[in-house]
Short mmCIF file of C-alpha atoms in Angstrom, two decimals:
data_model
loop_
_atom_site.label_atom_id
_atom_site.label_comp_id
_atom_site.label_asym_id
_atom_site.label_seq_id
_atom_site.Cartn_x
_atom_site.Cartn_y
_atom_site.Cartn_z
CA UNK A 1 10.03 2.70 -3.73
CA UNK A 2 9.21 0.24 -0.96
CA UNK A 3 11.93 -1.15 1.26
CA UNK A 4 13.16 -4.71 0.91
CA UNK A 5 11.29 -5.90 3.99
CA UNK A 6 7.96 -4.40 2.96
CA UNK A 7 8.33 -5.61 -0.63
CA UNK A 8 9.14 -9.18 0.41
CA UNK A 9 6.28 -9.12 2.88
CA UNK A 10 3.74 -8.05 0.26
CA UNK A 11 5.07 -10.70 -2.10
CA UNK A 12 4.37 -13.29 0.60
CA UNK A 13 0.72 -12.21 0.69
CA UNK A 14 0.20 -12.64 -3.06
CA UNK A 15 0.33 -15.74 -5.22
CA UNK A 16 2.97 -16.38 -7.89
CA UNK A 17 0.97 -14.34 -10.43
CA UNK A 18 0.76 -11.31 -8.13
CA UNK A 19 -2.87 -11.73 -7.07
CA UNK A 20 -4.03 -11.32 -3.48
CA UNK A 21 -6.34 -14.28 -2.73
CA UNK A 22 -6.59 -13.93 1.02
CA UNK A 23 -8.86 -15.40 3.68
CA UNK A 24 -9.75 -13.48 6.84
CA UNK A 25 -10.33 -15.40 10.04
CA UNK A 26 -9.35 -12.74 12.56
CA UNK A 27 -13.04 -12.00 13.11
CA UNK A 28 -14.07 -12.17 16.72
CA UNK A 29 -17.65 -10.82 17.21
CA UNK A 30 -18.88 -12.40 13.93
CA UNK A 31 -17.43 -15.75 14.99
CA UNK A 32 -18.96 -15.43 18.46
CA UNK A 33 -22.32 -14.65 16.83
CA UNK A 34 -22.11 -17.57 14.39
CA UNK A 35 -21.32 -20.06 17.14
CA UNK A 36 -24.03 -18.61 19.38
CA UNK A 37 -26.61 -18.99 16.60
CA UNK A 38 -25.50 -22.54 15.90
CA UNK A 39 -25.64 -23.58 19.56
CA UNK A 40 -28.74 -21.47 20.33
CA UNK A 41 -26.97 -19.65 23.14
CA UNK A 42 -26.02 -16.03 23.80
CA UNK A 43 -22.71 -14.60 22.59
CA UNK A 44 -21.39 -14.31 26.14
CA UNK A 45 -21.92 -18.06 26.57
CA UNK A 46 -19.57 -18.91 23.70
CA UNK A 47 -16.40 -20.44 25.13
CA UNK A 48 -12.78 -19.93 24.19
CA UNK A 49 -12.60 -23.61 23.25
CA UNK A 50 -15.56 -23.19 20.87
CA UNK A 51 -13.84 -20.35 19.03
CA UNK A 52 -10.46 -22.04 18.74
CA UNK A 53 -12.07 -25.27 17.56
CA UNK A 54 -13.89 -23.44 14.80
CA UNK A 55 -10.84 -21.46 13.71
CA UNK A 56 -8.69 -24.58 13.58
CA UNK A 57 -11.15 -26.16 11.15
CA UNK A 58 -11.12 -23.01 9.01
CA UNK A 59 -7.36 -23.00 8.68
CA UNK A 60 -7.13 -26.72 7.96
CA UNK A 61 -9.71 -26.54 5.17
CA UNK A 62 -8.92 -23.18 3.56
CA UNK A 63 -5.20 -22.47 3.97
CA UNK A 64 -4.16 -24.79 1.11
CA UNK A 65 -6.39 -22.85 -1.30
CA UNK A 66 -5.38 -19.20 -0.68
CA UNK A 67 -2.29 -17.06 -0.97
CA UNK A 68 -2.39 -15.80 2.64
CA UNK A 69 -4.51 -15.77 5.78
CA UNK A 70 -5.38 -13.12 8.35
CA UNK A 71 -5.04 -14.29 11.97
CA UNK A 72 -5.80 -12.71 15.32
CA UNK A 73 -3.30 -13.38 18.14
CA UNK A 74 -5.66 -14.48 20.90
CA UNK A 75 -7.70 -17.15 19.11
CA UNK A 76 -6.39 -18.05 15.66
CA UNK A 77 -2.69 -18.33 16.48
CA UNK A 78 -3.07 -20.72 19.45
CA UNK A 79 -5.72 -22.63 17.51
CA UNK A 80 -3.94 -23.28 14.26
CA UNK A 81 -0.54 -21.71 13.61
CA UNK A 82 0.83 -25.25 13.30
CA UNK A 83 -1.48 -25.91 10.33
CA UNK A 84 -0.30 -22.99 8.19
CA UNK A 85 1.42 -24.14 4.97
CA UNK A 86 4.90 -22.72 4.54
CA UNK A 87 3.95 -20.84 1.36
CA UNK A 88 0.79 -19.30 2.84
CA UNK A 89 1.44 -15.72 3.94
CA UNK A 90 0.58 -14.71 7.51
CA UNK A 91 -1.15 -11.39 8.19
CA UNK A 92 -1.64 -10.53 11.85
CA UNK A 93 -4.34 -8.22 13.13
CA UNK A 94 -3.39 -5.53 15.64
CA UNK A 95 -6.63 -3.80 16.59
CA UNK A 96 -8.89 -4.61 19.51
CA UNK A 97 -12.42 -5.49 18.39
CA UNK A 98 -13.86 -3.63 21.38
CA UNK A 99 -13.96 0.06 20.47
CA UNK A 100 -14.74 3.18 22.44
CA UNK A 101 -18.04 4.41 21.05
CA UNK A 102 -19.21 7.98 21.61
CA UNK A 103 -21.89 10.21 20.15
CA UNK A 104 -19.20 11.76 17.98
CA UNK A 105 -17.78 8.52 16.59
CA UNK A 106 -15.59 5.51 17.32
CA UNK A 107 -12.06 5.34 18.68
CA UNK A 108 -9.87 2.37 17.81
CA UNK A 109 -7.13 0.87 19.97
CA UNK A 110 -4.54 -1.90 19.89
CA UNK A 111 -5.10 -5.35 21.44
CA UNK A 112 -3.72 -5.43 24.96
CA UNK A 113 -0.12 -6.67 25.20
CA UNK A 114 0.19 -6.81 21.39
CA UNK A 115 2.38 -4.79 19.03
CA UNK A 116 3.94 -4.45 15.60
CA UNK A 117 7.26 -5.60 17.06
CA UNK A 118 5.67 -8.81 18.39
CA UNK A 119 4.10 -9.49 14.99
CA UNK A 120 7.47 -9.12 13.31
CA UNK A 121 9.16 -11.24 15.98
CA UNK A 122 6.69 -14.13 15.54
CA UNK A 123 7.33 -14.21 11.80
CA UNK A 124 4.25 -12.34 10.59
CA UNK A 125 4.43 -11.18 6.98
CA UNK A 126 2.20 -8.12 7.47
CA UNK A 127 0.33 -6.07 10.07
CA UNK A 128 -3.38 -5.44 9.58
CA UNK A 129 -5.37 -2.69 11.27
CA UNK A 130 -9.09 -1.96 11.04
CA UNK A 131 -9.88 1.72 11.46
CA UNK A 132 -13.54 2.67 11.76
CA UNK A 133 -13.81 6.02 10.01
CA UNK A 134 -16.32 8.63 8.92
CA UNK A 135 -15.02 11.88 7.43
CA UNK A 136 -17.82 13.83 9.10
CA UNK A 137 -17.28 12.41 12.60
CA UNK A 138 -16.37 14.69 15.50
CA UNK A 139 -13.04 16.45 14.86
CA UNK A 140 -11.50 15.08 18.06
CA UNK A 141 -12.55 11.54 17.13
CA UNK A 142 -11.03 11.80 13.67
CA UNK A 143 -7.87 13.33 15.10
CA UNK A 144 -7.59 10.24 17.31
CA UNK A 145 -8.15 7.90 14.36
CA UNK A 146 -5.61 9.74 12.22
CA UNK A 147 -3.03 9.53 15.02
CA UNK A 148 -3.84 5.84 15.68
CA UNK A 149 -3.28 4.89 12.03
CA UNK A 150 -0.23 7.13 11.59
CA UNK A 151 1.57 5.86 14.71
CA UNK A 152 1.13 2.25 13.63
CA UNK A 153 2.46 3.22 10.21
CA UNK A 154 5.56 4.60 11.92
CA UNK A 155 6.00 1.33 13.81
CA UNK A 156 5.65 -0.66 10.60
CA UNK A 157 8.36 1.47 9.00
CA UNK A 158 10.67 0.89 11.96
CA UNK A 159 10.08 -2.85 11.77
CA UNK A 160 10.14 -2.90 7.95
CA UNK A 161 6.89 -4.85 7.68
CA UNK A 162 3.93 -4.22 5.33
CA UNK A 163 0.98 -2.27 6.70
CA UNK A 164 -2.48 -3.46 5.63
CA UNK A 165 -5.19 -0.92 6.50
CA UNK A 166 -8.87 -1.80 6.53
CA UNK A 167 -11.33 1.09 6.43
CA UNK A 168 -14.98 0.76 7.41
CA UNK A 169 -17.80 3.28 7.49
CA UNK A 170 -20.02 2.83 10.56
CA UNK A 171 -23.38 4.07 11.89
CA UNK A 172 -23.28 6.76 14.58
CA UNK A 173 -24.44 5.91 18.07
CA UNK A 174 -28.19 6.38 18.28
CA UNK A 175 -28.78 6.20 14.54
CA UNK A 176 -31.24 3.77 12.93
CA UNK A 177 -30.05 0.16 12.81
CA UNK A 178 -26.99 0.97 14.91
CA UNK A 179 -24.67 -1.96 15.60
CA UNK A 180 -21.15 -2.24 16.93
CA UNK A 181 -20.41 -5.02 14.42
CA UNK A 182 -19.81 -4.49 10.72
CA UNK A 183 -23.07 -4.84 8.84
CA UNK A 184 -23.08 -3.22 5.43
CA UNK A 185 -25.54 -0.34 5.28
CA UNK A 186 -27.79 -0.50 2.21
CA UNK A 187 -27.96 3.31 2.13
CA UNK A 188 -24.29 4.17 2.66
CA UNK A 189 -22.89 7.04 0.65
CA UNK A 190 -20.05 6.24 -1.76
CA UNK A 191 -18.44 9.56 -0.88
CA UNK A 192 -17.82 8.35 2.69
CA UNK A 193 -15.83 5.38 1.40
CA UNK A 194 -13.99 7.36 -1.26
CA UNK A 195 -13.03 10.25 1.04
CA UNK A 196 -11.80 7.79 3.66
CA UNK A 197 -9.51 6.24 1.04
CA UNK A 198 -8.36 9.69 -0.05
CA UNK A 199 -7.32 10.53 3.52
CA UNK A 200 -5.47 7.36 4.42
CA UNK A 201 -3.75 6.94 1.07
CA UNK A 202 -1.61 9.94 2.04
CA UNK A 203 2.08 9.01 2.45
CA UNK A 204 2.14 10.16 6.08
CA UNK A 205 0.19 7.03 7.12
CA UNK A 206 2.63 4.58 5.53
CA UNK A 207 -0.03 2.19 4.21
CA UNK A 208 1.16 -0.56 1.86
CA UNK A 209 -2.12 -2.34 1.06
CA UNK A 210 -5.72 -1.17 1.48
CA UNK A 211 -8.53 -3.54 2.42
CA UNK A 212 -11.72 -1.76 1.38
CA UNK A 213 -15.46 -2.16 1.42
CA UNK A 214 -17.52 -1.63 -1.71
CA UNK A 215 -18.47 2.03 -2.14
CA UNK A 216 -22.00 0.81 -2.94
CA UNK A 217 -23.94 -1.83 -1.03
CA UNK A 218 -23.33 -5.24 -2.60
CA UNK A 219 -27.04 -6.05 -2.74
CA UNK A 220 -27.74 -2.82 -4.64
CA UNK A 221 -25.10 -3.20 -7.33
CA UNK A 222 -26.57 -3.68 -10.83
CA UNK A 223 -25.03 -6.19 -13.24
CA UNK A 224 -21.96 -4.76 -14.93
CA UNK A 225 -23.69 -4.71 -18.31
CA UNK A 226 -22.92 -1.28 -19.76
CA UNK A 227 -26.20 0.23 -18.59
CA UNK A 228 -26.39 3.77 -17.23
CA UNK A 229 -26.73 2.37 -13.71
CA UNK A 230 -23.69 0.14 -14.19
CA UNK A 231 -21.63 3.01 -15.60
CA UNK A 232 -22.56 5.19 -12.63
CA UNK A 233 -21.56 2.43 -10.21
CA UNK A 234 -18.29 1.87 -12.05
CA UNK A 235 -17.37 5.53 -11.60
CA UNK A 236 -17.48 5.11 -7.82
CA UNK A 237 -15.06 2.17 -7.98
CA UNK A 238 -12.89 4.04 -10.49
CA UNK A 239 -12.57 6.94 -8.06
CA UNK A 240 -11.01 4.56 -5.53
CA UNK A 241 -8.79 3.02 -8.18
CA UNK A 242 -7.50 6.41 -9.26
CA UNK A 243 -6.54 7.41 -5.71
CA UNK A 244 -4.73 4.12 -5.09
CA UNK A 245 -2.98 4.22 -8.46
CA UNK A 246 -1.77 7.75 -7.87
CA UNK A 247 -0.32 6.75 -4.51
CA UNK A 248 1.04 3.40 -5.71
CA UNK A 249 -1.00 1.43 -3.16
CA UNK A 250 -2.50 -1.94 -4.17
CA UNK A 251 -6.03 -2.55 -2.90
CA UNK A 252 -8.30 -5.48 -2.24
CA UNK A 253 -11.96 -5.95 -1.36
CA UNK A 254 -13.48 -7.24 1.85
CA UNK A 255 -16.62 -9.33 1.52
CA UNK A 256 -18.69 -7.98 4.39
CA UNK A 257 -20.56 -11.26 4.55
CA UNK A 258 -22.21 -10.73 1.14
CA UNK A 259 -23.59 -13.72 -0.70
CA UNK A 260 -21.07 -15.26 -3.10
CA UNK A 261 -22.77 -14.00 -6.28
CA UNK A 262 -23.11 -10.49 -4.83
CA UNK A 263 -19.47 -10.39 -3.78
CA UNK A 264 -18.34 -11.63 -7.19
CA UNK A 265 -20.25 -8.71 -8.70
CA UNK A 266 -18.42 -6.33 -6.36
CA UNK A 267 -15.12 -7.87 -7.46
CA UNK A 268 -16.07 -7.51 -11.12
CA UNK A 269 -16.44 -3.74 -10.68
CA UNK A 270 -13.37 -3.47 -8.47
CA UNK A 271 -11.13 -5.42 -10.83
CA UNK A 272 -12.17 -3.18 -13.70
CA UNK A 273 -10.97 -0.29 -11.52
CA UNK A 274 -7.59 -1.87 -10.77
CA UNK A 275 -8.08 -3.87 -7.57
CA UNK A 276 -5.65 -6.72 -7.00
CA UNK A 277 -7.69 -9.30 -5.13
CA UNK A 278 -9.74 -9.96 -2.03
CA UNK A 279 -9.36 -10.42 1.70
CA UNK A 280 -12.64 -12.14 2.50
CA UNK A 281 -13.97 -14.04 5.48
CA UNK A 282 -17.64 -14.53 6.23
CA UNK A 283 -18.68 -14.96 2.59
CA UNK A 284 -16.39 -17.98 2.48
CA UNK A 285 -16.83 -19.70 5.84
CA UNK A 286 -19.76 -18.28 7.82
CA UNK A 287 -22.47 -20.73 6.76
CA UNK A 288 -20.35 -23.76 7.57
CA UNK A 289 -19.98 -22.60 11.17
CA UNK A 290 -23.45 -21.13 11.61
CA UNK A 291 -25.26 -24.15 10.22
CA UNK A 292 -23.25 -27.04 11.67
CA UNK A 293 -21.34 -26.10 14.84
CA UNK A 294 -20.68 -27.82 17.27
CA UNK A 295 -20.71 -30.88 15.02
CA UNK A 296 -17.06 -30.51 14.03
CA UNK A 297 -17.21 -33.25 11.42
CA UNK A 298 -20.14 -31.51 9.73
CA UNK A 299 -18.41 -28.13 9.90
CA UNK A 300 -15.30 -29.67 8.34
CA UNK A 301 -17.32 -31.30 5.57
CA UNK A 302 -19.10 -28.04 4.73
CA UNK A 303 -15.84 -26.11 4.72
CA UNK A 304 -14.16 -28.63 2.43
CA UNK A 305 -17.10 -28.65 0.04
CA UNK A 306 -19.04 -25.37 -0.07
CA UNK A 307 -16.42 -23.03 1.41
CA UNK A 308 -13.57 -24.32 -0.72
CA UNK A 309 -15.83 -24.09 -3.79
CA UNK A 310 -16.59 -20.45 -2.95
CA UNK A 311 -12.92 -19.66 -2.39
CA UNK A 312 -11.92 -21.33 -5.64
CA UNK A 313 -14.62 -19.44 -7.54
CA UNK A 314 -13.37 -16.12 -6.13
CA UNK A 315 -9.80 -17.12 -6.98
CA UNK A 316 -10.74 -18.00 -10.56
CA UNK A 317 -12.37 -14.60 -11.07
CA UNK A 318 -9.35 -12.93 -9.50
CA UNK A 319 -6.84 -14.71 -11.72
CA UNK A 320 -8.89 -13.79 -14.79
CA UNK A 321 -9.61 -10.12 -14.07
CA UNK A 322 -7.68 -8.67 -11.15
CA UNK A 323 -4.69 -6.37 -11.46
CA UNK A 324 -1.42 -8.21 -10.97
CA UNK A 325 0.91 -6.68 -8.37
CA UNK A 326 4.60 -7.30 -8.95
CA UNK A 327 7.39 -6.58 -6.47
CA UNK A 328 9.80 -3.80 -7.34
CA UNK A 329 13.01 -3.86 -5.34
CA UNK A 330 15.45 -0.98 -4.84
CA UNK A 331 18.44 -0.79 -7.12
CA UNK A 332 21.93 -1.24 -5.68
CA UNK A 333 24.00 1.13 -7.82
CA UNK A 334 25.71 2.38 -4.66
CA UNK A 335 27.02 -1.11 -3.84
CA UNK A 336 30.51 -1.26 -5.33
CA UNK A 337 32.41 -3.47 -2.92
CA UNK A 338 31.98 -6.02 -0.18
CA UNK A 339 30.39 -4.48 2.88
CA UNK A 340 28.71 -1.51 1.17
CA UNK A 341 25.21 -2.92 1.46
CA UNK A 342 25.48 -4.11 5.06
CA UNK A 343 26.96 -0.74 6.07
CA UNK A 344 24.23 1.30 4.36
CA UNK A 345 21.13 -0.76 5.19
#
């Protein structure tokens, strides 16, 4: 049974029907890259003003059409917190996008001068953490990642705020096509995704909502048409659904920058396995920035046309097929007289 604070927080992330239709704009390196491509400059030449200008346009165009948005503190909040509709839930990211990369794997850390307590104090509805993870990484690396995720879970319990955990498989340093950014690997093994979910769905981590990548590369997924290939793919999604169902953890899909039709196919499989929605970013807004920045009027027009159309299409599919999450509050049988609840809480 979730606490009152965590339950109310999760309810703020979902729409009235219990579907999570969420837009991510906490991305930092992908936004830097998109602006750099648009302006034909290097990523280190992208200015703070460029990033905040782009993020402000994203919030203005997309916030009215989703159930909640994922912000980062250093760019998105200063850029556009004033544009957030009152009913739109606010998820705040906690992790630093710069990771410590070693031959044995990646170590995550928190953004400097940022914390769960600050997220709660500013009125955030949930804390989001991205943990890069590979089950077969160096034991010391995985021990660090386990501790990192668990300690944040403890902080979320203390502050009674929902904990959204994003898990991503990554290429080892020195491997083919290595990148520090998230680029979906066409040859990734479903077992890496599934075993990561199995680990962090354990109660000791205190996770309330999982943001997950597809266990199979989006571009390689066959149509969900009852074929042998489709049935085999569905079993991989079902394995995730079974773990989350057993632990009572709702889960959503990240888009990974997949094309709209490819991501909708991912959602089709995921919803059949019990997923409750999406927390997507680049699939929705990347082209508008990459193709039109720094022409802010053109970016705005593309966001309001193509990006909103994509978001609405994803929302329609979600309302039709996704699992509906409904809040379940504690009972108050122990409350018999005035003051009992306040004393016990």
